[in-house]
PDB file of C-alpha atoms in Angstrom:
ATOM      1  CA  MET A   1      86.570  78.981 100.526  1.00  0.00           C
ATOM      2  CA  SER A   2      87.251  76.577 103.395  1.00  0.00           C
ATOM      3  CA  VAL A   3      89.333  77.331 106.475  1.00  0.00           C
ATOM      4  CA  THR A   4      91.945  74.770 105.426  1.00  0.00           C
ATOM      5  CA  GLN A   5      92.206  76.334 101.965  1.00  0.00           C
ATOM      6  CA  LEU A   6      92.884  79.689 103.592  1.00  0.00           C
ATOM      7  CA  GLY A   7      96.113  78.380 105.034  1.00  0.00           C
ATOM      8  CA  MET A   8      94.930  77.867 108.604  1.00  0.00           C
ATOM      9  CA  PRO A   9      95.810  74.650 110.464  1.00  0.00           C
ATOM     10  CA  ALA A  10      93.031  72.094 110.348  1.00  0.00           C
ATOM     11  CA  ILE A  11      93.161  71.045 114.007  1.00  0.00           C
ATOM     12  CA  GLY A  12      93.695  74.362 115.749  1.00  0.00           C
ATOM     13  CA  GLU A  13      97.457  74.173 116.255  1.00  0.00           C
ATOM     14  CA  PRO A  14      99.666  77.128 115.245  1.00  0.00           C
ATOM     15  CA  ARG A  15     100.522  77.319 111.564  1.00  0.00           C
ATOM     16  CA  LYS A  16     104.091  76.243 110.791  1.00  0.00           C
ATOM     17  CA  GLY A  17     106.396  77.677 108.166  1.00  0.00           C
ATOM     18  CA  PHE A  18     109.853  78.636 106.902  1.00  0.00           C
ATOM     19  CA  PHE A  19     111.669  81.955 107.223  1.00  0.00           C
ATOM     20  CA  THR A  20     114.669  82.007 104.888  1.00  0.00           C
ATOM     21  CA  ASP A  21     117.111  84.809 105.677  1.00  0.00           C
ATOM     22  CA  THR A  22     119.165  85.096 102.494  1.00  0.00           C
ATOM     23  CA  SER A  23     121.633  87.445 104.186  1.00  0.00           C
ATOM     24  CA  LEU A  24     122.908  84.415 106.134  1.00  0.00           C
ATOM     25  CA  CYS A  25     123.073  81.946 103.244  1.00  0.00           C
ATOM     26  CA  ILE A  26     126.604  80.827 102.311  1.00  0.00           C
ATOM     27  CA  GLY A  27     125.547  78.667  99.354  1.00  0.00           C
ATOM     28  CA  CYS A  28     126.752  75.417 100.899  1.00  0.00           C
ATOM     29  CA  LYS A  29     123.770  73.457  99.489  1.00  0.00           C
ATOM     30  CA  ALA A  30     123.452  71.416 102.700  1.00  0.00           C
ATOM     31  CA  CYS A  31     119.686  72.017 102.482  1.00  0.00           C
ATOM     32  CA  GLU A  32     119.512  70.536  98.970  1.00  0.00           C
ATOM     33  CA  VAL A  33     121.416  67.438 100.044  1.00  0.00           C
ATOM     34  CA  ALA A  34     119.447  66.956 103.268  1.00  0.00           C
ATOM     35  CA  CYS A  35     116.147  67.335 101.397  1.00  0.00           C
ATOM     36  CA  LYS A  36     117.101  64.720  98.821  1.00  0.00           C
ATOM     37  CA  GLU A  37     118.443  62.266 101.392  1.00  0.00           C
ATOM     38  CA  TRP A  38     115.521  62.448 103.809  1.00  0.00           C
ATOM     39  CA  ASN A  39     112.741  62.469 101.213  1.00  0.00           C
ATOM     40  CA  GLY A  40     114.329  60.026  98.793  1.00  0.00           C
ATOM     41  CA  VAL A  41     114.260  62.602  96.004  1.00  0.00           C
ATOM     42  CA  PRO A  42     116.070  61.168  92.961  1.00  0.00           C
ATOM     43  CA  ALA A  43     119.062  62.834  91.346  1.00  0.00           C
ATOM     44  CA  ASP A  44     118.201  65.417  88.711  1.00  0.00           C
ATOM     45  CA  THR A  45     119.605  63.754  85.599  1.00  0.00           C
ATOM     46  CA  SER A  46     118.960  66.886  83.522  1.00  0.00           C
ATOM     47  CA  MET A  47     121.439  68.894  85.600  1.00  0.00           C
ATOM     48  CA  SER A  48     124.247  70.345  83.497  1.00  0.00           C
ATOM     49  CA  LEU A  49     126.618  73.283  83.370  1.00  0.00           C
ATOM     50  CA  THR A  50     124.235  76.240  83.151  1.00  0.00           C
ATOM     51  CA  GLY A  51     126.751  79.063  83.074  1.00  0.00           C
ATOM     52  CA  GLU A  52     124.865  80.647  85.984  1.00  0.00           C
ATOM     53  CA  SER A  53     127.845  81.007  88.309  1.00  0.00           C
ATOM     54  CA  PHE A  54     127.990  77.956  90.612  1.00  0.00           C
ATOM     55  CA  ASP A  55     124.277  77.218  90.207  1.00  0.00           C
ATOM     56  CA  ASN A  56     123.850  74.023  88.199  1.00  0.00           C
ATOM     57  CA  THR A  57     120.444  73.119  89.635  1.00  0.00           C
ATOM     58  CA  SER A  58     118.975  76.223  87.982  1.00  0.00           C
ATOM     59  CA  ALA A  59     115.433  75.991  89.393  1.00  0.00           C
ATOM     60  CA  LEU A  60     112.980  74.118  91.566  1.00  0.00           C
ATOM     61  CA  GLY A  61     111.494  70.994  90.030  1.00  0.00           C
ATOM     62  CA  ALA A  62     110.020  67.573  90.666  1.00  0.00           C
ATOM     63  CA  ASP A  63     113.487  66.303  91.606  1.00  0.00           C
ATOM     64  CA  THR A  64     114.703  69.525  93.250  1.00  0.00           C
ATOM     65  CA  TRP A  65     112.576  70.605  96.218  1.00  0.00           C
ATOM     66  CA  ARG A  66     115.196  73.043  97.554  1.00  0.00           C
ATOM     67  CA  HIS A  67     117.211  75.165  95.138  1.00  0.00           C
ATOM     68  CA  VAL A  68     120.171  77.302  96.176  1.00  0.00           C
ATOM     69  CA  ALA A  69     120.612  80.200  93.780  1.00  0.00           C
ATOM     70  CA  PHE A  70     123.987  81.893  93.239  1.00  0.00           C
ATOM     71  CA  ILE A  71     123.532  85.411  91.896  1.00  0.00           C
ATOM     72  CA  GLU A  72     126.577  87.476  90.961  1.00  0.00           C
ATOM     73  CA  GLN A  73     126.138  91.234  90.796  1.00  0.00           C
ATOM     74  CA  LYS A  74     128.777  93.662  89.599  1.00  0.00           C
ATOM     75  CA  ILE A  75     129.551  96.605  91.846  1.00  0.00           C
ATOM     76  CA  PRO A  76     131.006  99.484  89.774  1.00  0.00           C
ATOM     77  CA  ALA A  77     134.286 100.741  91.174  1.00  0.00           C
ATOM     78  CA  LYS A  78     134.238 104.329  92.402  1.00  0.00           C
ATOM     79  CA  ASP A  79     137.791 104.782  91.224  1.00  0.00           C
ATOM     80  CA  PRO A  80     138.149 104.303  87.421  1.00  0.00           C
ATOM     81  CA  THR A  81     141.625 102.870  87.973  1.00  0.00           C
ATOM     82  CA  GLU A  82     140.236  99.986  90.013  1.00  0.00           C
ATOM     83  CA  HIS A  83     138.366  96.861  88.917  1.00  0.00           C
ATOM     84  CA  ASP A  84     134.626  96.475  89.471  1.00  0.00           C
ATOM     85  CA  GLY A  85     133.673  94.541  92.556  1.00  0.00           C
ATOM     86  CA  VAL A  86     131.284  91.570  92.856  1.00  0.00           C
ATOM     87  CA  ARG A  87     128.455  90.973  95.280  1.00  0.00           C
ATOM     88  CA  TRP A  88     127.079  87.496  95.820  1.00  0.00           C
ATOM     89  CA  LEU A  89     123.399  86.967  96.553  1.00  0.00           C
ATOM     90  CA  MET A  90     122.569  83.431  97.660  1.00  0.00           C
ATOM     91  CA  SER A  91     119.149  82.098  98.464  1.00  0.00           C
ATOM     92  CA  SER A  92     117.603  78.703  99.130  1.00  0.00           C
ATOM     93  CA  ASP A  93     114.269  78.681  97.321  1.00  0.00           C
ATOM     94  CA  VAL A  94     111.400  76.328  98.140  1.00  0.00           C
ATOM     95  CA  CYS A  95     107.626  75.876  97.721  1.00  0.00           C
ATOM     96  CA  LYS A  96     105.891  78.858  99.312  1.00  0.00           C
ATOM     97  CA  HIS A  97     102.992  76.880 100.897  1.00  0.00           C
ATOM     98  CA  CYS A  98     100.668  79.761  99.963  1.00  0.00           C
ATOM     99  CA  THR A  99      97.821  80.897 102.177  1.00  0.00           C
ATOM    100  CA  HIS A 100      95.573  81.043  99.100  1.00  0.00           C
ATOM    101  CA  ALA A 101      96.915  78.042  97.206  1.00  0.00           C
ATOM    102  CA  ALA A 102      95.724  77.865  93.606  1.00  0.00           C
ATOM    103  CA  CYS A 103      97.048  74.316  93.286  1.00  0.00           C
ATOM    104  CA  LEU A 104      94.459  73.185  95.832  1.00  0.00           C
ATOM    105  CA  ASP A 105      91.678  74.883  93.885  1.00  0.00           C
ATOM    106  CA  VAL A 106      92.375  73.098  90.614  1.00  0.00           C
ATOM    107  CA  CYS A 107      93.350  69.588  91.786  1.00  0.00           C
ATOM    108  CA  PRO A 108      90.521  67.256  90.637  1.00  0.00           C
ATOM    109  CA  THR A 109      91.532  64.212  92.700  1.00  0.00           C
ATOM    110  CA  GLY A 110      92.312  65.721  96.101  1.00  0.00           C
ATOM    111  CA  ALA A 111      95.958  64.716  95.735  1.00  0.00           C
ATOM    112  CA  LEU A 112      96.918  68.141  97.078  1.00  0.00           C
ATOM    113  CA  PHE A 113      95.709  68.887 100.587  1.00  0.00           C
ATOM    114  CA  ARG A 114      96.216  71.321 103.459  1.00  0.00           C
ATOM    115  CA  THR A 115      97.804  69.610 106.451  1.00  0.00           C
ATOM    116  CA  GLU A 116      97.130  70.184 110.140  1.00  0.00           C
ATOM    117  CA  HIS A 117     100.281  72.361 110.169  1.00  0.00           C
ATOM    118  CA  GLY A 118      98.908  74.721 107.494  1.00  0.00           C
ATOM    119  CA  THR A 119     101.283  73.390 104.823  1.00  0.00           C
ATOM    120  CA  VAL A 120     100.400  72.106 101.341  1.00  0.00           C
ATOM    121  CA  VAL A 121     101.349  68.517 100.473  1.00  0.00           C
ATOM    122  CA  VAL A 122     100.984  66.275  97.396  1.00  0.00           C
ATOM    123  CA  GLN A 123      99.774  62.706  97.897  1.00  0.00           C
ATOM    124  CA  GLU A 124     101.703  61.093  95.071  1.00  0.00           C
ATOM    125  CA  ASP A 125      99.623  57.899  95.135  1.00  0.00           C
ATOM    126  CA  ILE A 126      96.470  59.917  94.361  1.00  0.00           C
ATOM    127  CA  CYS A 127      97.960  62.274  91.753  1.00  0.00           C
ATOM    128  CA  ASN A 128      96.732  61.391  88.242  1.00  0.00           C
ATOM    129  CA  GLY A 129      99.266  63.565  86.422  1.00  0.00           C
ATOM    130  CA  CYS A 130      96.717  65.996  84.970  1.00  0.00           C
ATOM    131  CA  GLY A 131      99.140  68.908  85.453  1.00  0.00           C
ATOM    132  CA  TYR A 132      96.496  71.511  86.332  1.00  0.00           C
ATOM    133  CA  CYS A 133      98.426  72.520  89.453  1.00  0.00           C
ATOM    134  CA  VAL A 134     101.598  73.103  87.430  1.00  0.00           C
ATOM    135  CA  SER A 135     100.052  75.950  85.448  1.00  0.00           C
ATOM    136  CA  ALA A 136      98.081  77.223  88.459  1.00  0.00           C
ATOM    137  CA  CYS A 137     101.124  77.833  90.702  1.00  0.00           C
ATOM    138  CA  PRO A 138     102.043  81.558  90.582  1.00  0.00           C
ATOM    139  CA  TYR A 139     105.645  80.738  91.538  1.00  0.00           C
ATOM    140  CA  GLY A 140     106.294  77.957  89.033  1.00  0.00           C
ATOM    141  CA  VAL A 141     107.186  75.576  91.865  1.00  0.00           C
ATOM    142  CA  ILE A 142     105.188  72.440  91.051  1.00  0.00           C
ATOM    143  CA  ASP A 143     106.655  70.164  88.414  1.00  0.00           C
ATOM    144  CA  GLN A 144     105.913  66.783  86.829  1.00  0.00           C
ATOM    145  CA  ARG A 145     108.286  63.851  86.561  1.00  0.00           C
ATOM    146  CA  LYS A 146     108.756  62.783  82.975  1.00  0.00           C
ATOM    147  CA  ASP A 147     108.531  59.052  83.659  1.00  0.00           C
ATOM    148  CA  ASP A 148     104.940  59.007  84.964  1.00  0.00           C
ATOM    149  CA  GLY A 149     103.654  62.604  84.851  1.00  0.00           C
ATOM    150  CA  ARG A 150     102.922  62.866  88.584  1.00  0.00           C
ATOM    151  CA  VAL A 151     103.788  66.088  90.408  1.00  0.00           C
ATOM    152  CA  PHE A 152     106.181  66.495  93.296  1.00  0.00           C
ATOM    153  CA  LYS A 153     107.282  69.390  95.521  1.00  0.00           C
ATOM    154  CA  CYS A 154     108.385  70.277  99.042  1.00  0.00           C
ATOM    155  CA  THR A 155     106.232  68.722 101.775  1.00  0.00           C
ATOM    156  CA  MET A 156     108.007  70.675 104.533  1.00  0.00           C
ATOM    157  CA  CYS A 157     108.966  67.168 105.692  1.00  0.00           C
ATOM    158  CA  TYR A 158     105.408  66.323 106.734  1.00  0.00           C
ATOM    159  CA  ASP A 159     106.549  63.044 108.275  1.00  0.00           C
ATOM    160  CA  ARG A 160     109.148  64.787 110.425  1.00  0.00           C
ATOM    161  CA  LEU A 161     106.632  67.382 111.628  1.00  0.00           C
ATOM    162  CA  GLY A 162     104.341  64.586 112.744  1.00  0.00           C
ATOM    163  CA  ALA A 163     107.179  63.251 114.895  1.00  0.00           C
ATOM    164  CA  GLY A 164     107.889  66.669 116.409  1.00  0.00           C
ATOM    165  CA  GLU A 165     111.050  67.209 114.338  1.00  0.00           C
ATOM    166  CA  GLU A 166     111.974  70.186 112.172  1.00  0.00           C
ATOM    167  CA  PRO A 167     112.347  69.773 108.381  1.00  0.00           C
ATOM    168  CA  ALA A 168     115.610  68.267 107.170  1.00  0.00           C
ATOM    169  CA  CYS A 169     116.728  71.420 105.323  1.00  0.00           C
ATOM    170  CA  ALA A 170     116.385  73.625 108.414  1.00  0.00           C
ATOM    171  CA  LYS A 171     118.106  70.990 110.542  1.00  0.00           C
ATOM    172  CA  ALA A 172     121.075  70.855 108.165  1.00  0.00           C
ATOM    173  CA  CYS A 173     121.500  74.607 107.579  1.00  0.00           C
ATOM    174  CA  PRO A 174     124.766  75.583 109.346  1.00  0.00           C
ATOM    175  CA  THR A 175     124.076  79.339 109.436  1.00  0.00           C
ATOM    176  CA  LYS A 176     120.375  79.213 110.348  1.00  0.00           C
ATOM    177  CA  SER A 177     119.530  80.912 107.092  1.00  0.00           C
ATOM    178  CA  ILE A 178     116.566  78.505 106.959  1.00  0.00           C
ATOM    179  CA  GLN A 179     114.482  78.817 110.101  1.00  0.00           C
ATOM    180  CA  PHE A 180     111.426  76.716 110.920  1.00  0.00           C
ATOM    181  CA  GLY A 181     108.729  77.305 113.496  1.00  0.00           C
ATOM    182  CA  GLU A 182     105.349  78.819 114.234  1.00  0.00           C
ATOM    183  CA  LEU A 183     104.583  81.330 111.510  1.00  0.00           C
ATOM    184  CA  ASP A 184     103.595  84.174 113.843  1.00  0.00           C
ATOM    185  CA  GLU A 185     106.862  83.807 115.741  1.00  0.00           C
ATOM    186  CA  LEU A 186     108.834  83.717 112.490  1.00  0.00           C
ATOM    187  CA  HIS A 187     107.116  86.935 111.376  1.00  0.00           C
ATOM    188  CA  GLU A 188     108.282  88.691 114.543  1.00  0.00           C
ATOM    189  CA  ARG A 189     111.801  87.329 114.106  1.00  0.00           C
ATOM    190  CA  ALA A 190     111.886  88.464 110.466  1.00  0.00           C
ATOM    191  CA  ASP A 191     110.640  91.956 111.312  1.00  0.00           C
ATOM    192  CA  ALA A 192     113.382  92.339 113.924  1.00  0.00           C
ATOM    193  CA  ARG A 193     116.043  91.077 111.525  1.00  0.00           C
ATOM    194  CA  LEU A 194     114.894  93.466 108.792  1.00  0.00           C
ATOM    195  CA  ALA A 195     115.073  96.415 111.195  1.00  0.00           C
ATOM    196  CA  GLU A 196     118.583  95.328 112.222  1.00  0.00           C
ATOM    197  CA  LEU A 197     119.796  95.204 108.621  1.00  0.00           C
ATOM    198  CA  HIS A 198     118.285  98.604 107.840  1.00  0.00           C
ATOM    199  CA  GLU A 199     120.091 100.064 110.852  1.00  0.00           C
ATOM    200  CA  ARG A 200     123.325  98.606 109.489  1.00  0.00           C
ATOM    201  CA  GLY A 201     122.781 100.425 106.180  1.00  0.00           C
ATOM    202  CA  GLU A 202     121.438  97.510 104.106  1.00  0.00           C
ATOM    203  CA  GLU A 203     118.763  99.653 102.493  1.00  0.00           C
ATOM    204  CA  GLY A 204     117.834  97.073  99.852  1.00  0.00           C
ATOM    205  CA  ALA A 205     116.763  94.485 102.434  1.00  0.00           C
ATOM    206  CA  ARG A 206     113.077  93.570 102.280  1.00  0.00           C
ATOM    207  CA  LEU A 207     110.686  90.791 103.272  1.00  0.00           C
ATOM    208  CA  TYR A 208     109.053  88.746 100.538  1.00  0.00           C
ATOM    209  CA  GLY A 209     105.899  86.705 101.170  1.00  0.00           C
ATOM    210  CA  ARG A 210     105.490  88.201 104.656  1.00  0.00           C
ATOM    211  CA  ASP A 211     102.500  90.447 103.866  1.00  0.00           C
ATOM    212  CA  PRO A 212      99.125  88.731 104.472  1.00  0.00           C
ATOM    213  CA  ASP A 213      97.508  91.299 102.174  1.00  0.00           C
ATOM    214  CA  ASP A 214      99.502  90.361  99.074  1.00  0.00           C
ATOM    215  CA  GLY A 215      98.100  88.490  96.081  1.00  0.00           C
ATOM    216  CA  VAL A 216      98.356  85.055  97.695  1.00  0.00           C
ATOM    217  CA  GLY A 217      97.453  86.028 101.255  1.00  0.00           C
ATOM    218  CA  GLY A 218     101.058  85.718 102.389  1.00  0.00           C
ATOM    219  CA  ASP A 219     103.275  82.660 102.224  1.00  0.00           C
ATOM    220  CA  GLY A 220     103.964  79.851 104.651  1.00  0.00           C
ATOM    221  CA  ALA A 221     107.559  80.026 103.421  1.00  0.00           C
ATOM    222  CA  PHE A 222     108.749  83.624 103.207  1.00  0.00           C
ATOM    223  CA  PHE A 223     112.104  85.317 102.679  1.00  0.00           C
ATOM    224  CA  LEU A 224     114.352  88.184 103.630  1.00  0.00           C
ATOM    225  CA  LEU A 225     115.922  89.429 100.386  1.00  0.00           C
ATOM    226  CA  LEU A 226     118.766  91.896  99.819  1.00  0.00           C
ATOM    227  CA  ASP A 227     117.508  93.078  96.422  1.00  0.00           C
ATOM    228  CA  GLU A 228     114.373  93.179  94.285  1.00  0.00           C
ATOM    229  CA  PRO A 229     112.524  89.841  93.982  1.00  0.00           C
ATOM    230  CA  GLU A 230     113.302  89.745  90.259  1.00  0.00           C
ATOM    231  CA  ALA A 231     117.012  89.459  91.057  1.00  0.00           C
ATOM    232  CA  TYR A 232     116.245  86.092  92.668  1.00  0.00           C
ATOM    233  CA  GLY A 233     113.912  84.958  89.897  1.00  0.00           C
ATOM    234  CA  LEU A 234     110.818  85.586  92.021  1.00  0.00           C
ATOM    235  CA  PRO A 235     107.639  87.289  90.728  1.00  0.00           C
ATOM    236  CA  PRO A 236     107.365  90.809  92.173  1.00  0.00           C
ATOM    237  CA  ASP A 237     103.600  90.682  92.688  1.00  0.00           C
ATOM    238  CA  PRO A 238     102.384  87.064  92.812  1.00  0.00           C
ATOM    239  CA  ILE A 239      98.626  86.632  92.515  1.00  0.00           C
ATOM    240  CA  VAL A 240      96.601  83.512  93.162  1.00  0.00           C
ATOM    241  CA  THR A 241      95.743  82.380  89.655  1.00  0.00           C
ATOM    242  CA  THR A 242      92.293  81.100  90.603  1.00  0.00           C
ATOM    243  CA  ARG A 243      91.053  84.346  92.156  1.00  0.00           C
ATOM    244  CA  ASP A 244      88.546  84.923  89.317  1.00  0.00           C
ATOM    245  CA  LEU A 245      87.154  81.378  89.257  1.00  0.00           C
ATOM    246  CA  PRO A 246      83.980  82.154  91.307  1.00  0.00           C
ATOM    247  CA  SER A 247      82.977  85.041  89.058  1.00  0.00           C
ATOM    248  CA  MET A 248      83.867  83.016  85.947  1.00  0.00           C
ATOM    249  CA  TRP A 249      81.632  80.150  87.037  1.00  0.00           C
ATOM    250  CA  LYS A 250      78.880  82.645  87.883  1.00  0.00           C
ATOM    251  CA  HIS A 251      79.043  84.211  84.445  1.00  0.00           C
ATOM    252  CA  ALA A 252      79.230  80.796  82.790  1.00  0.00           C
ATOM    253  CA  ALA A 253      76.147  79.657  84.694  1.00  0.00           C
ATOM    254  CA  GLY A 254      74.321  82.819  83.670  1.00  0.00           C
ATOM    255  CA  ALA A 255      75.254  82.309  80.031  1.00  0.00           C
ATOM    256  CA  ALA A 256      74.135  78.674  80.151  1.00  0.00           C
ATOM    257  CA  ALA A 257      70.818  79.677  81.698  1.00  0.00           C
ATOM    258  CA  GLY A 258      70.333  82.262  78.965  1.00  0.00           C
ATOM    259  CA  LEU A 259      71.007  79.686  76.245  1.00  0.00           C
ATOM    260  CA  LEU A 260      68.552  77.226  77.798  1.00  0.00           C
ATOM    261  CA  ALA A 261      65.897  79.925  78.073  1.00  0.00           C
ATOM    262  CA  GLY A 262      66.448  80.913  74.424  1.00  0.00           C
ATOM    263  CA  ALA A 263      66.247  77.283  73.297  1.00  0.00           C
ATOM    264  CA  ALA A 264      63.052  76.797  75.282  1.00  0.00           C
ATOM    265  CA  LEU A 265      61.434  79.855  73.685  1.00  0.00           C
ATOM    266  CA  MET A 266      62.412  78.665  70.211  1.00  0.00           C
ATOM    267  CA  PHE A 267      61.003  75.217  70.969  1.00  0.00           C
ATOM    268  CA  TRP A 268      57.657  76.540  72.182  1.00  0.00           C
ATOM    269  CA  GLY A 269      57.540  79.055  69.347  1.00  0.00           C
ATOM    270  CA  ALA A 270      58.047  76.268  66.794  1.00  0.00           C
ATOM    271  CA  ARG A 271      55.207  74.212  68.332  1.00  0.00           C
ATOM    272  CA  LYS A 272      52.819  77.114  67.872  1.00  0.00           C
TER     273      LYS A 272
END
């Protein structure tokens, strides 16, 4: 596996990423709007009333590169004479820019590539719409547009990074729930924030995608959550879907060699 596939920057500069602190998200959707405006992402015409609180985007997709989830949780009242309370969990989801990115492994045209910032970007003019990356993504992030079948997702505003600017979503976030920077620095910031919340009694707070030893080698876009990942629609234990490809190809090659050897023996046996 190449250095660039392993999530490291290609030209030796520090890897960049997102740290999304959901405890600071107010659900304003400024990130969604800024993402669409800067990247020219078309309106999601399939958007409708979902019944999921104030969340009518519902999920990430080819036309939704940032998705703000609104999660309502009932808090049982301690006094039976009182009404149950409600807790709101809000989170701006995005492509995780995985360290071990399965989408890169399966792309046959090189449309997906690892940038010099350590992020994963789709070159839409090279994408042939095969859809292999859609099924390979452990987070269900990558999606195809119905009109031409090509895939689209967050680029972490690759053009803005090249100009020394931060991504549009982080720039627009009024509470700094979305933070952009060097990944190592963001890790330190996230660890300190988690410790602060635990000291304040927020026992359910946890980091998601922070651990470099998880199933995808850690994420370039990671989160501070206030509940289990499942509450946010995130897989609890994501695993790079192509992890078994080397052994599969090895076994396939061995099987093919065995078939050829058997055919050769039959051929020579028939000649005798």
